[in-house]
Short mmCIF file of C-alpha atoms in Angstrom, two decimals:
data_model
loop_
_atom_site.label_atom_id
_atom_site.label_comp_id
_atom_site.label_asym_id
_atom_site.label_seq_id
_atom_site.Cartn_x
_atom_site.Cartn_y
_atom_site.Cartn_z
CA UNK F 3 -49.37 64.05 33.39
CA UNK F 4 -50.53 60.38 31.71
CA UNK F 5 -47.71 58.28 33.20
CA UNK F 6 -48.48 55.48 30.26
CA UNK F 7 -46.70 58.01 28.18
CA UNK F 8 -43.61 56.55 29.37
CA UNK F 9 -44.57 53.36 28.10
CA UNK F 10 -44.14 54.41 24.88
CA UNK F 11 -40.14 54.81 24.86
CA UNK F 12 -38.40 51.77 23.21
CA UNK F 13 -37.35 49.93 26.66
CA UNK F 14 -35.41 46.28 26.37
CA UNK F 15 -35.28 43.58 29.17
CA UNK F 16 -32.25 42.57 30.55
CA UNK F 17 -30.92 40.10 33.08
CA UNK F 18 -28.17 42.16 35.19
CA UNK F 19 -25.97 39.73 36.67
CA UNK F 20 -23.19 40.37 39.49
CA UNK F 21 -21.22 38.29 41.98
CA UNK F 22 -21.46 38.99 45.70
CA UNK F 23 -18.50 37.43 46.59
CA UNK F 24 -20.09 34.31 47.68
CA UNK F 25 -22.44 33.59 45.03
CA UNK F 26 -23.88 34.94 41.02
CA UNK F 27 -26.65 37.32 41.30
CA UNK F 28 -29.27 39.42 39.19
CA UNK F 29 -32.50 40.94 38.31
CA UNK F 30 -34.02 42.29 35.98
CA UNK F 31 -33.61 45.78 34.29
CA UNK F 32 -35.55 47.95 31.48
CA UNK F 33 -33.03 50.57 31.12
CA UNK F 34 -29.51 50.48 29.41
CA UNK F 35 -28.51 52.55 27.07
CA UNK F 36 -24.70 53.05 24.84
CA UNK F 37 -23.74 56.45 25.71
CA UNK F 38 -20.24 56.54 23.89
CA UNK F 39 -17.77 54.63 21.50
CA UNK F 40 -14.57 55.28 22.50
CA UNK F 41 -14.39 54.38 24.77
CA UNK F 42 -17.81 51.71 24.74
CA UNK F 43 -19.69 53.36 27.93
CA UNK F 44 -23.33 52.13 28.55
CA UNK F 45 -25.94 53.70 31.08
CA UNK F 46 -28.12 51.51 33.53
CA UNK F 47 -30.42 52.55 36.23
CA UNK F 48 -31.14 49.61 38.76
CA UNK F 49 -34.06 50.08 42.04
CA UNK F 50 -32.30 50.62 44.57
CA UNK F 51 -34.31 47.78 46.61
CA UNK F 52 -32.95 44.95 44.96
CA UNK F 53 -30.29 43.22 46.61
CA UNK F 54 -28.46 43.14 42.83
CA UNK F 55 -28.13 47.15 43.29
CA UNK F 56 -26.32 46.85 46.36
CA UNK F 57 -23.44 43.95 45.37
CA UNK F 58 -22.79 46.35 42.44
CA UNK F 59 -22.56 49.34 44.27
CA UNK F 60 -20.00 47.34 46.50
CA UNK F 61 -18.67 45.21 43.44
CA UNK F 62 -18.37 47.56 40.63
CA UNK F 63 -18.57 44.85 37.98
CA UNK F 64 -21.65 43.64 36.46
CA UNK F 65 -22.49 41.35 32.79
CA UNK F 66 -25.70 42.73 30.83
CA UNK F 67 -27.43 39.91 29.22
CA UNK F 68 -29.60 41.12 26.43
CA UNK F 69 -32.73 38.81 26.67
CA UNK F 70 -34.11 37.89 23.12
CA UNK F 71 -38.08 37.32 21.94
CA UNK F 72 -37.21 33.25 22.85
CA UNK F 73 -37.22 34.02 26.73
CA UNK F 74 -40.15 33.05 28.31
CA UNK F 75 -42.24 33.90 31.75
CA UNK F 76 -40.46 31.75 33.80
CA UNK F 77 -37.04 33.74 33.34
CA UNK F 78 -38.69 37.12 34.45
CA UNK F 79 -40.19 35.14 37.77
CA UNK F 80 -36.56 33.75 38.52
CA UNK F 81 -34.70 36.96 38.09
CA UNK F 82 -37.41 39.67 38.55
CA UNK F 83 -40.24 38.20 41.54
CA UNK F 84 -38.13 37.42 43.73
CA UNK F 85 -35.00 38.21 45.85
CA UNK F 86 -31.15 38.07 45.78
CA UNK F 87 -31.10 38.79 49.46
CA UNK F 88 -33.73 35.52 50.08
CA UNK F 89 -32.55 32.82 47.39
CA UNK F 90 -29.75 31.97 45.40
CA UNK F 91 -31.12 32.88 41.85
CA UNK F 92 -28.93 30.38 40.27
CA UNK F 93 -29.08 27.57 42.01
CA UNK F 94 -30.81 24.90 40.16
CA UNK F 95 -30.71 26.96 37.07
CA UNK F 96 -28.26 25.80 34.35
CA UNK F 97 -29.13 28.33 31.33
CA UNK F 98 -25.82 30.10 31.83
CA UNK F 99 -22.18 30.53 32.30
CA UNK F 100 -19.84 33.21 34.07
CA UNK F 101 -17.21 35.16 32.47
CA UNK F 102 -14.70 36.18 35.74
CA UNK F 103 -17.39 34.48 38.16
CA UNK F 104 -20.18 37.13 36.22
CA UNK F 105 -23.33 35.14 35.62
CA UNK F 106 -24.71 35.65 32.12
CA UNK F 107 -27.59 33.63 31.13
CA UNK F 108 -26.22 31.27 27.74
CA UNK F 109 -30.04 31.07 26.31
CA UNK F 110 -33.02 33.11 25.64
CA UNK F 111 -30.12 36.07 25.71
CA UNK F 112 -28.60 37.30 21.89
CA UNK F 113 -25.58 39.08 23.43
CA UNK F 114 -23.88 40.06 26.68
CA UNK F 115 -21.48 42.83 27.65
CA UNK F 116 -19.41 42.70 30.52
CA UNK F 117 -17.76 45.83 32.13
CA UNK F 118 -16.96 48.22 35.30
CA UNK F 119 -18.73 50.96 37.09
CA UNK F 120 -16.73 53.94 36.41
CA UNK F 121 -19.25 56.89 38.05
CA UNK F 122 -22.78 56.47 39.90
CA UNK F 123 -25.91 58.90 39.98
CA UNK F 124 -28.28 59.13 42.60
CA UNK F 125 -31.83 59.28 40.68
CA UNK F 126 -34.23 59.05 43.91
CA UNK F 127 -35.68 55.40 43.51
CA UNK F 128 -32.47 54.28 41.17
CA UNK F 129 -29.23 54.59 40.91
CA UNK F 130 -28.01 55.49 37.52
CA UNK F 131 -24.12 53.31 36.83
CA UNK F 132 -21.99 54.39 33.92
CA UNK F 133 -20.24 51.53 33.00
CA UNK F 134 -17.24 50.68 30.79
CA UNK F 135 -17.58 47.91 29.22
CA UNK F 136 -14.65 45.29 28.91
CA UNK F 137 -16.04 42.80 26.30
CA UNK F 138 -19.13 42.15 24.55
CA UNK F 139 -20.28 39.44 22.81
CA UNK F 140 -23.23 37.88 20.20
CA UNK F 141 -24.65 34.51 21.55
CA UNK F 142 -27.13 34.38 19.01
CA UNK F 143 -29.15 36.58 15.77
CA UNK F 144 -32.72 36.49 18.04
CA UNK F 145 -34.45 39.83 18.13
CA UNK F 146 -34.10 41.50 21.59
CA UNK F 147 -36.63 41.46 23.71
CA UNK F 148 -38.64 44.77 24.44
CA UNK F 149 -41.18 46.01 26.96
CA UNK F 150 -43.56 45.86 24.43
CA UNK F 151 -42.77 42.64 22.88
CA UNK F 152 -43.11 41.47 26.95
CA UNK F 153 -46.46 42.68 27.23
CA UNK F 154 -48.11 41.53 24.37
CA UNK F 155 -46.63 38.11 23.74
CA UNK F 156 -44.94 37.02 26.73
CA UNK F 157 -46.68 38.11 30.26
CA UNK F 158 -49.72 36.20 31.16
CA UNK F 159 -52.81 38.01 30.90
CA UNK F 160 -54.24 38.49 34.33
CA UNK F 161 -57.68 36.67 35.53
CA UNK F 162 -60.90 38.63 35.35
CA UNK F 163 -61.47 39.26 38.64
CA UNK F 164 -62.23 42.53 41.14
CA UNK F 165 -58.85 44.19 41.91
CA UNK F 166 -55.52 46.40 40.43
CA UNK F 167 -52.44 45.26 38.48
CA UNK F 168 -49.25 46.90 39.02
CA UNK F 169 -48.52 48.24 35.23
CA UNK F 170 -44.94 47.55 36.40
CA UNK F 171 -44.59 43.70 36.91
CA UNK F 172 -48.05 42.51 36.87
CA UNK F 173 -48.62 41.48 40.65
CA UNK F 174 -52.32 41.92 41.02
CA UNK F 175 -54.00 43.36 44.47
CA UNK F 176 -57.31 42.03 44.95
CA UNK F 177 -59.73 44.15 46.34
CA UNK F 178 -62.90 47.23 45.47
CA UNK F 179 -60.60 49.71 46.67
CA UNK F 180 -56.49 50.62 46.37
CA UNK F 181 -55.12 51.70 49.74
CA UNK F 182 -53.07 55.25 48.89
CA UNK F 183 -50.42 53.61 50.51
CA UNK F 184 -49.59 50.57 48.86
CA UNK F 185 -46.52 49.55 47.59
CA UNK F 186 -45.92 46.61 45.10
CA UNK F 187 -44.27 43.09 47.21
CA UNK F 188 -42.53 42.46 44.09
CA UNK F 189 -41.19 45.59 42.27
CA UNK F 190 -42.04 47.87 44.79
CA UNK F 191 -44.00 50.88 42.92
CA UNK F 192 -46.26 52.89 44.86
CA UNK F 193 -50.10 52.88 44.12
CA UNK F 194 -49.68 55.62 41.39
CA UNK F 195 -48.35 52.70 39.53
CA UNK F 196 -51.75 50.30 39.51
CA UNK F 197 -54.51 50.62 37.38
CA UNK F 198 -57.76 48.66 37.61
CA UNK F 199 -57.83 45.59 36.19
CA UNK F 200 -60.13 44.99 33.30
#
């Protein structure tokens, strides 16, 4: 099976943001989708290592901010290369607002949609959360941003030197050879996931 196949499906970037009680929250995702419209039902799958997963397992309400060609790097390395469970993602960071103590991010996002988790699906390495959403709103007429849009204009290109990217986030492990057992620090992929770099 060529796993870049996947690649080619139409995937946005979003900043998933929850509240654990104590403090706002988030990563990013690539996968939302509207399943119905009436009631407005969306589908998102979120790794189940990232500390955002479990506060909205525990939670059950999330805001989906849409991120929009504007965003740059440093937005993916705040909410995606790092974690929830080590550093408060918002602290320092004043690009957004909450709606019922729900970060969403109030630039470099065209739209948010707030809602509840109303059934969950175990999908191995994810958990799939049908949500209902409770309000949704334009912040601005940007184009979204997509996987492909991230790739090409967005994510630095990495150095030429001897070693494998992970096609996933980007980390790069430098070495001749790929141990079998690898797993990526920041996104946490297996080896299947790297490619040499070029």
């Amino acid at each position: 099976m060529e796993k870049n196949a996947l690649f080619k499906l139409s995937y946005g970037l979003y900043v998933l943001g929850v509240n654990d009680g104590y403090k706002p929250t988030g990563c990013i995702i690539n996968t939302a989708v509207q399943l119905t419209s009436n009631p407005y039902r969306i589908a998102i799958t979120v790794n189940k290592a990232n500390y955002t997963h479990d506060v909205l397992m525990t939670s059950k309400e999330m805001v989906l901010s849409v991120l929009d060609t504007a965003c740059p790097f440093d937005i993916f390395k705040r909410f995606g290369f790092q974690s929830g469970k080590d550093i408060n993602k918002f602290e320092g960071f004043d690009m957004y607002d909450t709606v019922d103590g729900l970060p969403y991010l109030n630039k470099y996002a065209n739209a948010y949609m707030k809602g509840h988790v109303i059934e969950t699906l175990d999908q191995l390495t994810h958990t799939m959360f049908i949500i209902e959403l409770d309000d949704a709103i334009i912040l601005n007429n940007n184009d979204s941003m997509t996987y492909d849009y991230y790739f090409k204009n967005v994510k630095p290109k990495p150095e030429k030197k001897k070693g494998w990217v992970c096609k996933i986030c980007g980390w790069v492990y430098e070495g001749e050879e790929l141990p079998d057992d690898l797993i990526c620090p920041i996104c946490h992929h297996p080896a299947s996931d790297f490619e040499p770099l070029k």
